[in-house]
XYZ file of C-alpha atoms in Angstrom:
131
model
C 0.000 0.000 0.000
C 1.434 3.385 -0.957
C 1.308 6.478 1.171
C -0.453 9.397 -0.516
C 1.512 12.587 -0.875
C -0.107 15.305 1.186
C -0.094 18.810 -0.273
C -1.819 21.904 0.992
C -3.882 24.211 -1.190
C -0.979 26.669 -0.947
C 1.266 24.008 -2.519
C -1.253 23.342 -5.279
C -1.669 27.069 -5.949
C 2.097 27.660 -6.070
C 2.537 24.782 -8.508
C -0.266 26.096 -10.728
C 1.154 29.620 -10.725
C 4.660 28.367 -11.523
C 3.339 27.438 -14.987
C 1.522 30.718 -15.646
C 2.649 34.091 -16.883
C 0.038 35.959 -14.876
C -1.094 39.280 -16.278
C -1.468 42.573 -14.441
C -4.754 44.384 -15.176
C -3.352 46.695 -17.877
C -1.492 43.787 -19.509
C -4.746 41.805 -19.574
C -6.597 44.721 -21.156
C -3.881 45.038 -23.833
C -4.028 41.292 -24.502
C -7.810 41.477 -24.959
C -7.371 44.344 -27.429
C -4.918 42.072 -29.291
C -7.449 39.206 -29.418
C -7.283 37.330 -26.112
C -10.516 36.144 -24.499
C -11.204 37.405 -20.979
C -13.234 34.798 -19.078
C -15.021 35.623 -15.833
C -15.523 32.458 -13.764
C -17.151 34.093 -10.732
C -20.611 32.869 -9.733
C -23.555 35.136 -10.537
C -23.945 36.179 -6.899
C -20.371 37.425 -6.774
C -20.647 39.287 -10.093
C -23.838 40.933 -8.801
C -22.071 42.083 -5.633
C -18.778 43.227 -7.186
C -19.568 44.238 -10.761
C -18.659 43.058 -14.257
C -16.121 43.759 -16.960
C -17.825 44.774 -20.212
C -17.038 42.267 -22.941
C -15.820 39.516 -20.603
C -17.162 36.072 -21.424
C -18.972 34.643 -18.390
C -18.329 30.927 -17.948
C -18.832 29.786 -14.386
C -16.047 27.687 -12.926
C -17.957 24.425 -12.780
C -18.146 24.131 -16.600
C -14.963 25.930 -17.693
C -12.973 22.899 -18.847
C -15.862 21.482 -20.879
C -16.333 24.814 -22.696
C -12.655 25.301 -23.572
C -11.472 21.735 -24.219
C -11.266 21.563 -28.024
C -12.041 17.816 -27.799
C -15.206 18.252 -25.711
C -18.687 17.832 -27.164
C -19.713 20.809 -24.964
C -16.951 23.126 -26.220
C -17.557 26.677 -27.343
C -17.051 27.349 -31.064
C -14.025 29.533 -30.262
C -12.226 26.796 -28.286
C -8.861 25.741 -29.701
C -5.476 24.797 -28.308
C -3.804 28.081 -29.299
C -6.513 30.343 -27.862
C -5.186 33.033 -25.521
C -7.534 32.716 -22.541
C -7.254 35.032 -19.535
C -9.270 33.704 -16.607
C -10.447 36.001 -13.836
C -12.108 35.484 -10.503
C -12.554 37.917 -7.640
C -8.992 38.099 -6.291
C -6.892 35.828 -8.524
C -6.748 32.569 -6.591
C -9.372 30.349 -8.197
C -8.444 31.762 -11.601
C -4.863 30.491 -11.223
C -6.113 26.966 -10.572
C -8.567 27.229 -13.473
C -5.942 28.517 -15.926
C -3.567 25.691 -14.970
C -6.402 23.225 -15.545
C -6.926 24.623 -19.050
C -3.201 24.239 -19.695
C -3.526 20.591 -18.594
C -6.073 20.202 -21.413
C -3.579 21.595 -23.928
C -4.829 25.201 -24.051
C -1.217 26.288 -23.664
C -1.781 30.072 -23.717
C -4.234 30.015 -20.798
C -3.335 32.291 -17.906
C -5.074 34.463 -15.348
C -5.532 38.026 -14.175
C -3.254 38.694 -11.220
C -5.452 40.127 -8.457
C -8.674 39.284 -10.281
C -11.652 41.557 -10.793
C -10.821 43.616 -7.713
C -7.382 44.493 -9.134
C -8.945 45.344 -12.524
C -11.405 47.697 -10.852
C -8.714 49.236 -8.607
C -6.580 49.900 -11.722
C -9.359 52.133 -13.046
C -10.151 49.903 -16.005
C -13.716 49.736 -17.374
C -16.286 47.918 -15.272
C -19.961 48.270 -14.504
C -22.419 47.300 -11.826
C -24.065 43.989 -12.584
C -27.495 44.263 -14.133
């Protein structure tokens, strides 16, 4: 019987982030202008409380991999392995794990927004109250 390796969530997060080139808010905005897809994975309740980024594609976390895996029957039409995907959550923790998961599926340009929506808003970039 083998002994399972025990890792904390901090270990998992650090490993995920070691594979990402995380983007600061202004870098993310510039990447979107150049064709990247900004994906908001926050649940509806959180978007309603914090606000939204105009033009961001809302794909809640629980279905993200199915929508962006080019081999999935549930994929979005834009899904492909070379797609530049920038994932955002509220503060940039869950988005790091999600971006690493997309990389595991072969979406090699997946990354996340360092500091999440709150950093975007604090940087003075466009956002709006949720409808």
